[in-house]
Amino acid sequence: MTDFAKFNFKNRKDLQAKIGELGLDIAWSNNLSIFKENIKLDTCEIPNKLAIHPMEGLDANNQGAPGKLTTRRYLNFARGGAGLIWWEATSVVTEGKSNKNQLHLKEDNKSAFASLVNKVNNAAIDEYGRKPVNILQLNHSGRYSAPQNINEPIFLFHDPHSDDKAGIKKDMEPVGDTYLSELVDKYVQTSKIAQNAGFDGVDIKACHRYLLSEQLAAYNRDGQYGGSYKNRVKLLLTIIEEVKQNCPDLLIAVRLNVYDAIPYPYGWGVNNKDAAKPDLSEAKRLVEELENRGVEIFSITASDPRINPHIVRPYNNPVGKNEPPQEHPLQGCHRLFELTAKIKKELPESVVLGSGYSWLKEFFPFIAAGNLEERKADMVGVGRMAFAYSDFAKDMLTRQKLASDKVCVACSRCSELMIAGGPTGCVVREKTPYLRLYKEKVN
């Protein structure tokens, strides 16, 4: 019998009763002024404790530069009031794109990115008298690479849990060490371009089983990037070191899977005998090493949305015809809160950003404030909620609440649009243009 149920809470009492019934320790606070506090970093200052997580729109133009819908989305984010805008996955190499319309920052399209960053900053200054901190997520899609919308996987080892989804056949060979070593310079060069384009920082993305995330679980791989812990973290640490050395004034962040929820030896951060149980021993070791190399912000997440979407983002409706999970979405929210809290405990001096809030609808601010008060995180962010409700931060900071008719309904249609190749946005709250696109591509 499954505990799964859709969101059906009318008030705090009902929600907290369910939290108690499930035996979950989920904080609550009415002190929403906590979000107004700023965060000072070595190279910049984040004006509040609210962030927009990276959510791919898949709406770049043919050159990999921001398209019309990209521009529209980020200007909405700028006017929405979040202190940190964590820009979506942007490829560092053509062959590592997840989609032909994924962003791809290069020297020859730098001016287009710079123009949009400038517009974003000016829009926020006009509205609030200050600009947000802009972090660009740098990525290689690895086994999920599809630069022409056809699977062209670049993978590190065979994984029976995701090979089929990635289009990986049994006779295909994993990528060689030489290719991986050469990626270091690609990240460095793209980081330099990002800095010149006006970004405050870069995120060396290591989550959701893209290349640098899969690397952490490369137990079944020979050579310098597989097997031992030291080998499996080598590529990520080397990239961080080189980016820091070449761009000393650039803020460095990492969006990190700390728990794959995939059975060992194919998944990272899992108990060797039970993948349902996290084992954060290596993740705790890694975040300390990342901090020592100059990473200032850690965004904590988990799993692979293609395999365990409910762990990445609790929902009301599964993607497509998939069956709902065996757990209540509140358990998924709680898992993300606790994973973040455990990493925060290891990093008392660094900024740790939490996730898992969109499913909570209008109750999100109060649970997020509770987590901040209890030092389970330093900031909170949302992805799907930002698609649906780009000015969520403004309402939390000025109205001390969210409008129930504007919040994300966790229907998974944005995920379905992404799987269909995009462009991606909220089908429910932004019917123009996304409902038409949904009907064309998904239905």
XYZ file of C-alpha atoms in Angstrom, residues 8-430:
423
model
C -4.837 18.631 -0.127
C -4.109 20.904 2.830
C -6.372 23.872 3.482
C -4.493 25.276 6.467
C -1.459 24.916 8.706
C -3.299 22.622 11.116
C -4.053 20.063 8.411
C -0.501 20.152 7.061
C 1.122 19.802 10.456
C -1.230 16.978 11.380
C -0.025 15.023 8.351
C 3.603 15.835 9.159
C 3.016 14.428 12.654
C 1.207 11.357 11.323
C 4.208 10.591 9.105
C 6.610 11.144 11.992
C 8.595 13.843 10.216
C 10.649 16.566 11.844
C 9.777 19.550 9.643
C 10.350 23.009 11.043
C 7.898 25.943 10.886
C 8.367 29.649 11.534
C 6.246 32.753 11.026
C 9.386 34.910 11.004
C 9.505 35.634 7.276
C 11.706 38.670 7.883
C 14.577 36.186 8.014
C 14.550 36.126 4.211
C 15.442 39.832 4.086
C 18.876 39.240 5.598
C 21.792 39.572 3.201
C 24.768 37.230 2.845
C 28.273 38.605 2.431
C 30.750 36.596 0.391
C 34.368 37.278 -0.504
C 33.554 38.736 -3.917
C 29.928 39.903 -3.631
C 26.866 40.263 -1.425
C 23.597 38.391 -1.880
C 20.819 40.871 -0.994
C 18.400 38.299 0.493
C 18.136 34.603 1.287
C 15.874 33.598 -1.604
C 17.147 31.965 -4.779
C 15.917 30.728 -8.118
C 17.209 27.255 -8.871
C 18.507 26.391 -12.354
C 15.614 25.114 -14.504
C 16.303 24.578 -18.194
C 14.071 26.386 -20.648
C 15.608 24.734 -23.730
C 14.896 27.895 -25.683
C 18.323 29.073 -26.828
C 18.798 30.142 -30.436
C 20.785 28.180 -33.014
C 24.040 29.685 -31.746
C 23.422 28.576 -28.164
C 22.711 32.140 -27.020
C 19.623 33.231 -25.058
C 16.501 33.284 -27.232
C 13.373 35.407 -26.873
C 11.780 33.130 -24.274
C 15.067 32.912 -22.369
C 15.215 36.697 -22.187
C 11.586 36.918 -21.136
C 12.087 34.371 -18.355
C 15.194 35.949 -16.824
C 13.759 39.456 -16.902
C 10.741 38.081 -15.033
C 13.127 36.506 -12.520
C 14.977 39.817 -12.118
C 11.749 41.695 -11.409
C 10.683 38.905 -9.057
C 13.053 39.914 -6.293
C 15.183 36.827 -5.567
C 18.653 37.760 -4.324
C 20.337 34.910 -6.204
C 19.524 33.903 -9.768
C 21.155 30.560 -10.500
C 21.109 30.438 -14.276
C 20.237 27.172 -15.964
C 22.567 24.461 -17.286
C 24.851 25.867 -19.956
C 27.059 23.498 -21.899
C 30.828 23.854 -22.004
C 31.140 21.798 -25.226
C 28.847 21.193 -28.188
C 28.837 17.414 -27.800
C 27.834 17.759 -24.136
C 24.551 19.557 -24.811
C 21.388 17.801 -23.633
C 19.309 19.380 -26.378
C 19.995 21.406 -29.508
C 18.354 24.414 -27.816
C 20.302 24.188 -24.571
C 22.368 27.268 -23.736
C 26.018 27.006 -24.810
C 28.335 29.870 -23.855
C 31.176 30.525 -26.324
C 33.417 33.416 -27.235
C 31.383 34.116 -30.366
C 28.079 34.493 -28.487
C 29.446 36.104 -25.326
C 27.933 39.473 -26.208
C 24.408 38.021 -26.227
C 24.863 36.610 -22.718
C 26.460 39.878 -21.556
C 23.522 41.847 -22.919
C 21.013 39.718 -21.025
C 23.000 39.850 -17.771
C 23.050 43.630 -18.086
C 19.298 43.734 -18.718
C 18.666 41.485 -15.718
C 20.753 43.671 -13.448
C 19.143 46.885 -14.692
C 15.641 45.436 -14.301
C 16.375 44.515 -10.676
C 17.988 47.901 -9.972
C 14.975 49.709 -11.428
C 12.662 47.635 -9.219
C 14.674 47.328 -5.999
C 17.688 49.606 -6.231
C 20.097 46.666 -6.258
C 21.085 43.801 -8.531
C 20.920 40.049 -7.853
C 23.916 37.758 -7.734
C 24.063 35.844 -11.029
C 25.608 32.361 -11.079
C 25.876 30.479 -14.368
C 25.625 26.694 -14.181
C 28.297 25.047 -16.344
C 27.560 21.507 -17.436
C 28.426 18.517 -19.561
C 25.395 16.263 -19.985
C 27.452 13.077 -20.133
C 25.288 10.013 -20.647
C 22.337 12.293 -21.396
C 24.031 14.224 -24.180
C 21.800 14.796 -27.204
C 23.108 17.875 -29.075
C 20.797 17.230 -32.034
C 17.934 15.866 -29.907
C 19.141 12.323 -30.602
C 20.938 10.339 -27.898
C 24.708 10.639 -28.276
C 25.806 9.467 -24.828
C 29.237 10.194 -23.414
C 29.337 7.932 -20.392
C 31.837 6.697 -17.827
C 30.548 3.188 -17.091
C 27.629 0.939 -17.892
C 24.723 1.377 -15.494
C 21.799 -1.062 -15.768
C 19.517 1.459 -14.057
C 19.846 4.188 -16.685
C 21.596 2.831 -19.790
C 18.302 2.243 -21.609
C 17.004 5.727 -20.804
C 20.256 7.223 -22.085
C 20.295 5.172 -25.301
C 23.421 3.281 -24.230
C 23.848 -0.154 -25.830
C 25.823 -3.004 -24.331
C 28.484 -2.829 -27.045
C 29.154 0.905 -26.563
C 32.471 1.903 -24.984
C 32.786 4.358 -22.080
C 34.608 7.613 -22.746
C 38.385 7.567 -22.302
C 40.480 9.358 -19.701
C 42.092 11.646 -22.279
C 38.748 13.177 -23.177
C 37.930 13.738 -19.507
C 41.298 15.377 -18.834
C 40.790 17.741 -21.755
C 37.476 18.894 -20.274
C 39.314 20.736 -17.510
C 40.426 23.416 -19.935
C 36.917 23.632 -21.420
C 35.507 24.516 -17.998
C 38.277 27.035 -17.401
C 37.764 28.748 -20.753
C 33.993 28.905 -20.321
C 34.436 30.309 -16.806
C 36.625 33.080 -18.186
C 34.001 33.915 -20.798
C 31.268 33.871 -18.136
C 33.229 36.336 -16.016
C 33.768 38.612 -19.019
C 30.045 38.416 -19.780
C 29.242 39.825 -16.342
C 28.330 36.760 -14.296
C 29.284 36.943 -10.620
C 30.018 33.256 -10.411
C 29.897 29.835 -11.999
C 28.493 26.550 -10.773
C 30.517 23.467 -11.686
C 27.450 21.258 -11.908
C 27.806 17.830 -10.295
C 24.243 16.647 -9.886
C 21.400 14.626 -11.386
C 23.774 12.094 -12.970
C 25.193 14.344 -15.630
C 28.890 13.780 -16.323
C 30.513 15.181 -13.179
C 27.785 13.633 -11.035
C 28.159 10.215 -12.664
C 31.917 10.543 -12.141
C 31.433 10.371 -8.376
C 29.892 6.907 -8.740
C 32.518 5.495 -11.131
C 33.372 2.549 -8.898
C 33.322 0.199 -11.905
C 35.792 2.116 -14.036
C 39.477 1.579 -14.668
C 42.076 4.314 -15.112
C 42.768 7.580 -13.338
C 39.106 8.580 -12.969
C 37.588 5.422 -11.519
C 37.654 3.033 -8.617
C 38.999 4.725 -5.486
C 37.442 7.776 -3.849
C 40.526 9.812 -4.787
C 40.128 8.907 -8.468
C 36.366 9.474 -8.554
C 36.562 13.031 -7.180
C 39.727 13.951 -9.085
C 38.090 15.506 -12.146
C 35.698 17.716 -10.157
C 38.417 18.898 -7.787
C 40.844 19.596 -10.632
C 38.267 21.690 -12.491
C 37.565 23.700 -9.327
C 41.275 24.253 -8.698
C 41.945 25.414 -12.244
C 38.929 27.709 -12.416
C 39.887 29.269 -9.096
C 43.468 29.786 -10.226
C 42.485 31.329 -13.556
C 39.484 33.336 -12.296
C 40.369 34.304 -8.709
C 37.650 36.963 -8.495
C 34.866 34.671 -9.723
C 32.460 33.177 -7.179
C 32.558 29.380 -7.420
C 29.535 27.255 -6.556
C 28.640 23.586 -6.859
C 25.168 22.109 -7.237
C 25.867 18.673 -5.834
C 24.162 15.318 -5.655
C 24.901 13.933 -2.210
C 22.606 10.908 -2.651
C 21.897 9.132 -5.937
C 19.244 6.664 -4.662
C 20.660 4.137 -7.153
C 21.988 0.798 -5.858
C 25.704 0.452 -5.170
C 28.069 0.136 -7.031
C 26.216 2.280 -9.593
C 25.041 5.023 -7.255
C 26.931 7.458 -5.023
C 26.009 8.398 -1.475
C 24.047 5.199 -0.854
C 24.247 2.447 1.706
C 26.098 -0.521 0.155
C 23.243 -2.884 0.960
C 20.182 -0.631 0.709
C 19.961 2.198 -1.825
C 16.940 3.615 0.015
C 19.321 4.668 2.784
C 21.747 7.551 2.205
C 25.381 7.189 3.214
C 26.913 10.653 3.245
C 30.398 9.684 4.416
C 32.016 10.426 1.036
C 29.822 13.471 0.401
C 30.896 15.005 3.715
C 34.515 14.388 2.835
C 34.059 15.889 -0.620
C 32.325 19.106 0.451
C 35.156 19.848 2.859
C 37.684 19.371 0.053
C 35.615 21.591 -2.239
C 35.406 24.287 0.418
C 39.178 24.140 0.881
C 39.589 24.756 -2.860
C 37.459 27.881 -2.866
C 33.826 26.809 -3.338
C 31.647 29.344 -1.498
C 28.100 28.144 -2.238
C 26.784 24.590 -2.155
C 23.349 23.748 -3.559
C 22.280 20.328 -2.288
C 20.156 17.933 -4.318
C 19.769 14.228 -5.035
C 19.163 11.407 -7.530
C 18.387 11.356 -11.255
C 15.090 12.874 -12.482
C 14.885 10.247 -15.207
C 15.035 7.389 -12.700
C 13.656 8.754 -9.411
C 11.912 12.056 -10.212
C 10.042 12.062 -6.893
C 13.344 12.257 -5.019
C 14.563 15.241 -7.032
C 11.233 17.074 -6.984
C 8.190 15.789 -5.047
C 5.046 16.089 -7.171
C 1.281 15.611 -7.346
C 1.241 14.033 -10.787
C 3.921 11.706 -12.146
C 5.509 12.423 -15.498
C 3.581 10.857 -18.363
C 2.234 7.390 -17.584
C 4.660 6.657 -14.771
C 3.294 5.224 -11.552
C 3.351 7.419 -8.437
C 6.015 6.609 -5.825
C 5.415 4.534 -2.722
C 6.041 7.492 -0.416
C 4.102 10.618 0.482
C 5.537 13.780 -1.151
C 6.117 15.231 2.316
C 8.616 12.430 2.885
C 10.425 13.544 -0.273
C 10.511 17.157 0.939
C 11.788 16.036 4.325
C 14.543 13.935 2.756
C 15.879 16.937 0.842
C 15.700 19.121 3.944
C 17.637 16.567 5.999
C 20.276 15.940 3.335
C 20.870 19.681 3.191
C 20.957 19.976 6.981
C 23.574 17.240 7.283
C 25.818 18.940 4.737
C 25.279 22.323 6.392
C 26.537 20.830 9.658
C 29.805 19.991 7.867
C 30.097 23.497 6.387
C 29.365 26.026 9.141
C 31.233 28.826 7.332
C 30.001 28.242 3.767
C 26.651 29.098 2.202
C 24.447 26.016 1.828
C 21.327 26.322 -0.309
C 18.341 24.054 0.276
C 15.716 22.647 -2.083
C 12.482 20.630 -1.996
C 9.994 23.465 -1.444
C 7.808 23.858 -4.543
C 5.366 21.066 -3.620
C 4.472 22.925 -0.412
C 2.592 25.628 -2.316
C 1.642 28.650 -0.155
C 3.096 27.006 2.965
C 6.612 27.004 1.485
C 7.703 30.313 3.131
C 6.958 29.139 6.665
C 8.724 25.797 6.398
C 11.656 27.442 4.626
C 11.891 30.058 7.380
C 11.875 27.268 9.950
C 14.775 25.544 8.233
C 16.747 28.793 8.133
C 16.094 29.477 11.798
C 17.288 25.992 12.730
C 20.413 26.436 10.582
C 19.464 23.542 8.336
C 20.308 25.832 5.412
C 21.545 29.379 4.795
C 19.330 30.085 1.789
C 16.354 28.443 0.113
C 15.529 28.194 -3.556
C 12.805 26.983 -5.881
C 12.789 25.857 -9.492
C 9.282 24.861 -10.611
C 7.782 27.515 -8.346
C 9.853 30.148 -10.140
C 8.535 28.937 -13.495
C 4.975 29.352 -12.204
C 5.422 32.348 -9.898
C 8.434 34.411 -10.901
C 7.701 37.105 -8.304
C 7.410 34.693 -5.373
C 10.330 36.418 -3.626
C 8.737 39.858 -3.879
C 5.543 38.563 -2.258
C 7.431 36.737 0.489
C 9.530 39.801 1.279
C 6.792 42.451 1.079
C 3.437 40.696 1.612
C 4.776 38.014 3.979
C 2.853 35.349 2.086
C 2.285 33.710 -1.283
C -0.876 33.888 -3.382
C -2.534 30.478 -3.554
C -3.693 31.139 -7.126
C -0.122 31.733 -8.343
C 1.863 28.900 -6.745
C 3.205 25.838 -8.537
C 0.718 22.948 -8.512
C 3.430 20.265 -9.011
C 1.620 18.830 -12.032
C 4.877 17.770 -13.796
C 3.838 19.331 -17.095
C 6.975 21.472 -17.206
C 8.997 18.254 -16.837
C 6.996 16.662 -19.637
C 7.718 19.664 -21.849
C 11.420 19.362 -21.049
C 11.426 15.650 -21.913
C 9.646 16.492 -25.169
C 12.490 18.875 -26.062
C 11.094 22.201 -24.878
C 10.735 25.125 -24.813
C 9.846 24.694 -21.160
C 7.759 26.747 -18.767
C 4.640 26.632 -16.608
C 1.673 25.291 -18.558
C -0.793 26.225 -15.794
C 0.267 29.768 -14.857
C 1.733 30.890 -18.179
